[in-house]
Short mmCIF file of C-alpha atoms in Angstrom, two decimals:
data_model
loop_
_atom_site.label_atom_id
_atom_site.label_comp_id
_atom_site.label_asym_id
_atom_site.label_seq_id
_atom_site.Cartn_x
_atom_site.Cartn_y
_atom_site.Cartn_z
CA UNK A 1 103.22 204.29 107.57
CA UNK A 2 105.54 201.85 109.34
CA UNK A 3 107.81 200.04 106.88
CA UNK A 4 107.43 196.28 106.87
CA UNK A 5 110.27 194.29 108.44
CA UNK A 6 112.27 192.31 105.88
CA UNK A 7 114.74 189.41 106.09
CA UNK A 8 117.04 187.69 103.62
CA UNK A 9 116.94 183.89 103.63
CA UNK A 10 119.62 181.45 102.54
CA UNK A 11 117.44 179.32 100.29
CA UNK A 12 118.36 176.00 98.70
CA UNK A 13 114.81 175.25 97.63
CA UNK A 14 114.79 172.34 100.07
CA UNK A 15 112.36 171.56 102.87
CA UNK A 16 114.14 173.15 105.84
CA UNK A 17 114.92 176.49 104.20
CA UNK A 18 111.34 176.62 102.90
CA UNK A 19 109.89 175.99 106.36
CA UNK A 20 112.18 178.60 107.91
CA UNK A 21 110.83 181.16 105.45
CA UNK A 22 107.23 180.16 106.13
CA UNK A 23 107.76 180.41 109.88
CA UNK A 24 109.12 183.93 109.58
CA UNK A 25 106.37 184.97 107.16
CA UNK A 26 103.83 183.91 109.80
CA UNK A 27 105.07 186.89 111.83
CA UNK A 28 104.30 189.32 109.01
CA UNK A 29 107.94 189.63 107.96
CA UNK A 30 108.72 189.93 104.27
CA UNK A 31 111.38 187.50 103.05
CA UNK A 32 113.65 187.58 99.99
CA UNK A 33 115.16 184.19 99.15
CA UNK A 34 118.83 184.05 98.16
CA UNK A 35 120.14 181.00 96.29
CA UNK A 36 123.92 180.93 96.03
CA UNK A 37 125.40 179.41 92.90
CA UNK A 38 128.82 177.78 92.66
CA UNK A 39 130.42 175.19 90.40
CA UNK A 40 129.33 172.53 92.87
CA UNK A 41 125.77 173.45 93.86
CA UNK A 42 122.93 175.87 93.30
CA UNK A 43 121.82 177.44 90.07
CA UNK A 44 118.50 178.29 88.53
CA UNK A 45 116.24 175.28 88.69
CA UNK A 46 112.56 174.50 88.40
CA UNK A 47 112.19 173.05 91.92
CA UNK A 48 113.60 176.15 93.63
CA UNK A 49 111.57 178.44 91.38
CA UNK A 50 108.36 176.53 92.08
CA UNK A 51 108.93 176.46 95.83
CA UNK A 52 109.64 180.21 95.86
CA UNK A 53 106.37 180.80 94.01
CA UNK A 54 104.52 178.57 96.46
CA UNK A 55 105.96 180.56 99.36
CA UNK A 56 105.25 183.85 97.62
CA UNK A 57 108.82 185.13 97.89
CA UNK A 58 111.17 186.83 95.49
CA UNK A 59 114.04 184.50 94.56
CA UNK A 60 117.47 185.83 93.66
CA UNK A 61 120.34 183.72 92.31
CA UNK A 62 123.76 184.96 93.41
CA UNK A 63 126.82 183.53 91.65
CA UNK A 64 129.85 183.34 93.92
CA UNK A 65 131.64 180.56 92.04
CA UNK A 66 135.09 182.12 91.94
CA UNK A 67 135.38 182.96 95.63
CA UNK A 68 133.76 179.66 96.59
CA UNK A 69 136.29 177.68 94.55
CA UNK A 70 139.08 179.44 96.44
CA UNK A 71 137.37 178.42 99.69
CA UNK A 72 137.19 174.78 98.61
CA UNK A 73 140.94 174.98 98.02
CA UNK A 74 141.78 176.92 101.20
CA UNK A 75 139.38 175.97 104.00
CA UNK A 76 140.20 177.40 107.48
CA UNK A 77 137.83 175.05 109.31
CA UNK A 78 138.74 171.94 107.35
CA UNK A 79 136.62 169.64 105.24
CA UNK A 80 133.96 167.12 106.06
CA UNK A 81 134.13 163.48 105.09
CA UNK A 82 134.71 164.38 101.44
CA UNK A 83 135.69 167.65 99.71
CA UNK A 84 133.02 169.67 101.52
CA UNK A 85 134.15 172.64 103.66
CA UNK A 86 130.62 173.03 105.07
CA UNK A 87 131.38 175.30 108.02
CA UNK A 88 133.40 177.78 105.96
CA UNK A 89 130.91 177.56 103.10
CA UNK A 90 127.96 178.45 105.33
CA UNK A 91 129.94 181.33 106.82
CA UNK A 92 130.80 182.63 103.34
CA UNK A 93 127.15 182.52 102.29
CA UNK A 94 126.11 184.48 105.38
CA UNK A 95 128.91 186.97 104.77
CA UNK A 96 127.87 187.55 101.16
CA UNK A 97 124.17 187.69 102.09
CA UNK A 98 125.06 190.25 104.76
CA UNK A 99 126.56 192.46 102.07
CA UNK A 100 123.16 192.45 100.36
CA UNK A 101 121.09 193.53 103.38
CA UNK A 102 121.15 197.23 102.52
CA UNK A 103 120.50 196.61 98.82
CA UNK A 104 117.30 194.71 99.60
CA UNK A 105 116.29 196.86 102.56
CA UNK A 106 116.48 193.88 104.89
CA UNK A 107 117.41 193.92 108.58
CA UNK A 108 118.57 190.37 109.31
CA UNK A 109 119.35 186.92 107.89
CA UNK A 110 117.65 183.55 108.31
CA UNK A 111 118.51 179.98 107.35
CA UNK A 112 116.95 176.54 107.61
CA UNK A 113 119.73 174.96 109.66
CA UNK A 114 118.62 172.54 112.37
CA UNK A 115 120.73 171.86 115.44
CA UNK A 116 122.02 168.28 115.40
CA UNK A 117 120.70 167.41 111.96
CA UNK A 118 124.21 167.02 110.55
CA UNK A 119 126.67 165.84 113.20
CA UNK A 120 129.72 167.71 111.87
CA UNK A 121 128.36 170.96 110.43
CA UNK A 122 125.19 171.59 112.44
CA UNK A 123 126.22 170.94 116.03
CA UNK A 124 126.28 173.77 118.55
CA UNK A 125 130.00 174.40 118.15
CA UNK A 126 129.84 174.49 114.34
CA UNK A 127 126.85 176.83 114.23
CA UNK A 128 128.66 179.14 116.64
CA UNK A 129 131.81 179.06 114.52
CA UNK A 130 129.79 179.91 111.41
CA UNK A 131 128.40 182.91 113.25
CA UNK A 132 131.88 184.09 114.25
CA UNK A 133 133.40 183.55 110.80
CA UNK A 134 130.56 185.54 109.22
CA UNK A 135 131.71 188.62 111.13
CA UNK A 136 131.25 189.86 114.68
CA UNK A 137 128.38 192.26 113.94
CA UNK A 138 126.77 190.24 111.17
CA UNK A 139 126.79 187.12 113.33
CA UNK A 140 124.39 188.85 115.71
CA UNK A 141 121.87 189.19 112.86
CA UNK A 142 121.66 185.48 111.99
CA UNK A 143 118.41 183.77 113.04
CA UNK A 144 117.81 180.05 112.60
CA UNK A 145 114.01 179.85 113.04
CA UNK A 146 113.70 176.06 113.16
CA UNK A 147 115.99 175.68 116.19
CA UNK A 148 116.19 179.23 117.55
CA UNK A 149 114.90 178.33 121.02
CA UNK A 150 117.87 176.02 121.51
CA UNK A 151 120.39 178.74 120.65
CA UNK A 152 121.44 182.00 122.35
CA UNK A 153 119.09 184.90 121.74
CA UNK A 154 119.94 187.03 118.69
CA UNK A 155 119.77 190.77 118.08
CA UNK A 156 116.56 190.58 115.99
CA UNK A 157 114.90 188.72 118.86
CA UNK A 158 116.21 191.12 121.50
CA UNK A 159 114.98 194.14 119.56
CA UNK A 160 111.58 192.61 118.90
CA UNK A 161 111.99 192.40 115.14
CA UNK A 162 110.98 188.75 115.40
CA UNK A 163 109.15 186.98 118.24
CA UNK A 164 111.32 184.23 119.73
CA UNK A 165 108.26 182.54 121.25
CA UNK A 166 106.91 181.81 117.79
CA UNK A 167 110.15 180.14 116.68
CA UNK A 168 110.93 176.45 117.14
CA UNK A 169 113.25 174.08 118.98
CA UNK A 170 113.76 171.28 116.44
CA UNK A 171 116.75 169.11 117.23
CA UNK A 172 118.26 166.05 115.59
CA UNK A 173 117.90 164.20 112.32
CA UNK A 174 114.23 163.23 112.54
CA UNK A 175 111.96 165.02 110.06
CA UNK A 176 108.80 164.38 112.05
CA UNK A 177 108.19 168.01 113.06
CA UNK A 178 109.01 169.29 109.58
CA UNK A 179 106.57 166.89 107.95
CA UNK A 180 103.87 167.90 110.43
CA UNK A 181 104.42 171.53 109.44
CA UNK A 182 104.24 170.62 105.75
CA UNK A 183 100.79 169.11 106.32
CA UNK A 184 99.65 171.94 108.58
CA UNK A 185 100.67 174.67 106.12
CA UNK A 186 99.63 172.82 102.99
CA UNK A 187 103.04 172.82 101.37
CA UNK A 188 103.13 170.54 98.33
CA UNK A 189 105.73 169.19 95.91
CA UNK A 190 108.64 169.86 98.22
CA UNK A 191 112.03 168.30 97.38
CA UNK A 192 113.03 165.17 99.25
CA UNK A 193 115.63 165.78 102.00
CA UNK A 194 119.19 165.47 100.79
CA UNK A 195 122.32 167.25 99.74
CA UNK A 196 122.54 168.83 96.33
CA UNK A 197 126.18 169.74 96.90
CA UNK A 198 128.52 167.68 94.74
CA UNK A 199 131.30 168.15 97.29
CA UNK A 200 129.55 165.73 99.64
CA UNK A 201 129.50 162.97 97.00
CA UNK A 202 132.31 160.42 97.61
CA UNK A 203 132.97 159.51 93.98
CA UNK A 204 132.91 163.09 92.76
CA UNK A 205 135.14 164.18 95.64
CA UNK A 206 137.67 161.49 94.76
CA UNK A 207 137.84 162.82 91.22
CA UNK A 208 138.04 166.43 92.36
CA UNK A 209 140.84 165.49 94.76
CA UNK A 210 142.77 164.15 91.76
CA UNK A 211 142.36 167.52 90.04
CA UNK A 212 143.52 169.26 93.21
CA UNK A 213 146.63 167.08 93.43
CA UNK A 214 147.38 167.90 89.78
CA UNK A 215 147.07 171.65 90.46
CA UNK A 216 143.70 172.22 88.74
CA UNK A 217 141.51 173.24 91.70
CA UNK A 218 141.19 176.83 90.49
CA UNK A 219 138.30 178.77 88.99
CA UNK A 220 140.00 179.08 85.59
CA UNK A 221 139.81 175.28 85.28
CA UNK A 222 136.13 175.11 86.23
CA UNK A 223 135.30 173.26 83.00
CA UNK A 224 137.11 170.27 84.53
CA UNK A 225 134.83 170.42 87.58
CA UNK A 226 131.89 169.84 85.24
CA UNK A 227 133.60 167.21 83.10
CA UNK A 228 134.38 164.99 86.11
CA UNK A 229 130.70 164.95 87.06
CA UNK A 230 129.92 162.69 84.13
CA UNK A 231 130.54 159.08 83.20
CA UNK A 232 133.90 157.37 83.56
CA UNK A 233 137.07 159.25 84.46
CA UNK A 234 140.57 158.12 83.49
CA UNK A 235 143.70 159.88 84.74
CA UNK A 236 146.44 159.01 82.23
CA UNK A 237 149.11 161.13 83.86
CA UNK A 238 149.30 164.55 85.47
CA UNK A 239 147.14 166.96 83.50
CA UNK A 240 146.00 164.33 80.98
CA UNK A 241 142.53 162.84 81.31
CA UNK A 242 139.82 160.96 79.44
CA UNK A 243 136.15 161.56 80.22
CA UNK A 244 133.92 158.78 78.87
CA UNK A 245 130.12 158.91 78.83
CA UNK A 246 128.08 156.09 80.34
CA UNK A 247 124.61 157.25 79.33
CA UNK A 248 122.90 159.52 76.82
CA UNK A 249 122.78 162.40 79.29
CA UNK A 250 126.52 162.00 79.95
CA UNK A 251 127.21 162.18 76.22
CA UNK A 252 125.16 165.35 75.88
CA UNK A 253 126.88 167.08 78.80
CA UNK A 254 130.36 166.02 77.63
CA UNK A 255 129.62 167.39 74.17
CA UNK A 256 128.80 170.75 75.75
CA UNK A 257 132.37 170.96 77.09
CA UNK A 258 134.22 169.41 74.16
CA UNK A 259 135.84 172.72 73.20
CA UNK A 260 137.93 172.54 76.36
CA UNK A 261 139.45 169.22 75.34
CA UNK A 262 142.21 168.28 72.94
CA UNK A 263 140.25 165.30 71.62
CA UNK A 264 136.57 164.56 71.03
CA UNK A 265 135.12 161.21 70.00
CA UNK A 266 131.48 160.35 69.37
CA UNK A 267 129.48 157.64 67.64
CA UNK A 268 128.95 157.75 63.87
CA UNK A 269 127.47 154.63 62.29
CA UNK A 270 127.68 152.86 65.63
CA UNK A 271 126.17 154.30 68.85
CA UNK A 272 128.81 154.73 71.53
CA UNK A 273 130.08 156.95 74.32
CA UNK A 274 131.14 160.54 73.90
CA UNK A 275 134.79 160.89 74.92
CA UNK A 276 136.63 164.09 75.76
CA UNK A 277 140.41 163.96 75.99
CA UNK A 278 142.13 166.65 78.02
CA UNK A 279 145.77 167.70 77.76
CA UNK A 280 148.39 166.99 75.09
CA UNK A 281 147.72 163.32 74.53
CA UNK A 282 150.30 160.96 73.07
CA UNK A 283 149.52 158.63 70.15
CA UNK A 284 149.20 155.74 72.60
CA UNK A 285 146.77 157.72 74.74
CA UNK A 286 144.67 158.62 71.71
CA UNK A 287 144.68 154.96 70.74
CA UNK A 288 143.45 154.11 74.24
CA UNK A 289 140.58 156.58 73.78
CA UNK A 290 139.65 154.83 70.52
CA UNK A 291 139.80 151.46 72.23
CA UNK A 292 137.56 152.73 75.04
CA UNK A 293 135.02 153.86 72.47
CA UNK A 294 135.18 150.41 70.90
CA UNK A 295 134.89 148.70 74.27
CA UNK A 296 131.81 150.64 75.39
CA UNK A 297 130.08 151.05 72.02
CA UNK A 298 127.16 149.01 70.71
CA UNK A 299 129.33 147.22 68.16
CA UNK A 300 128.96 143.71 69.50
CA UNK A 301 129.19 141.14 66.70
CA UNK A 302 130.92 143.55 64.32
CA UNK A 303 134.53 143.49 63.20
CA UNK A 304 134.75 147.22 62.61
CA UNK A 305 132.80 150.24 63.82
CA UNK A 306 132.64 153.91 62.91
CA UNK A 307 133.21 156.86 65.16
CA UNK A 308 133.69 160.58 64.76
CA UNK A 309 137.07 161.79 66.01
CA UNK A 310 137.63 165.56 65.90
CA UNK A 311 134.88 165.88 63.27
CA UNK A 312 136.28 163.14 61.00
CA UNK A 313 134.66 159.73 60.52
CA UNK A 314 137.10 156.95 61.42
CA UNK A 315 136.78 153.16 61.05
CA UNK A 316 138.30 151.18 63.92
CA UNK A 317 138.57 147.53 64.88
CA UNK A 318 136.47 146.13 67.67
CA UNK A 319 138.60 145.48 70.75
CA UNK A 320 137.95 143.94 74.12
CA UNK A 321 139.90 145.64 76.92
CA UNK A 322 139.01 142.90 79.38
#
């Protein structure tokens, strides 16, 4: 019995990677979906799980947080508009997926990249650089089904593992062809097009850049990468920060990381923001944290409010920092 051809797919759970898988499946090729997890993107989530089930593929989550953080810090091909080293990141994912080919009994790799969809990271030159950075031999095994006809022929196509004529030639930022395929193949509940990588977010990147300048862009400080995702961020001085919740979800997430801080404030009798202080804070800086709680709490009309500071209930005066 002839063994079924198998491919590994870089899978975000988004529309393009899903369509790339479907296109390859149409040729009778088995696909295993690989979702890479870092501090800045990926991770087990309901949308990716549901899409994998809809496609009928096995989904594997691969954590490469440590090596990815080093790449964010040292990026041979540079960064995009923000803190995103997209070209090097894509190459790293292909490289790591290539190391899994034998384990999963797969012969080649696929991705949902579309030529011209992203001007900086998905132009012809960038896609070619990703292929080279992935490794000379591995680069020959990368197939991009959605735009394959616009790119040089690959080894899987040459050897007949996959039929080039059944692949596509999508180019540019329009989603017209993708949406037509969605309707044709009956794909439902697909995620809306968009990033998912925090490194492309301007505000988050600005905060992360501050951590980098202070010497904290290292895996051992990854708790800070998560703290700066939430609410308001105050840099008091090098290595000393205040993280202040804006919403209920912020407060919950900040509380999950409070053990990494030197100070934790939350509402007691008066609802207010969760605040995590990081670093050896001075008395004045602790006082500022208290004042921020007062400023953003729901204590309007009161002279004093209550908060919990490091597990002790404290009464403080209402202040207006404006």
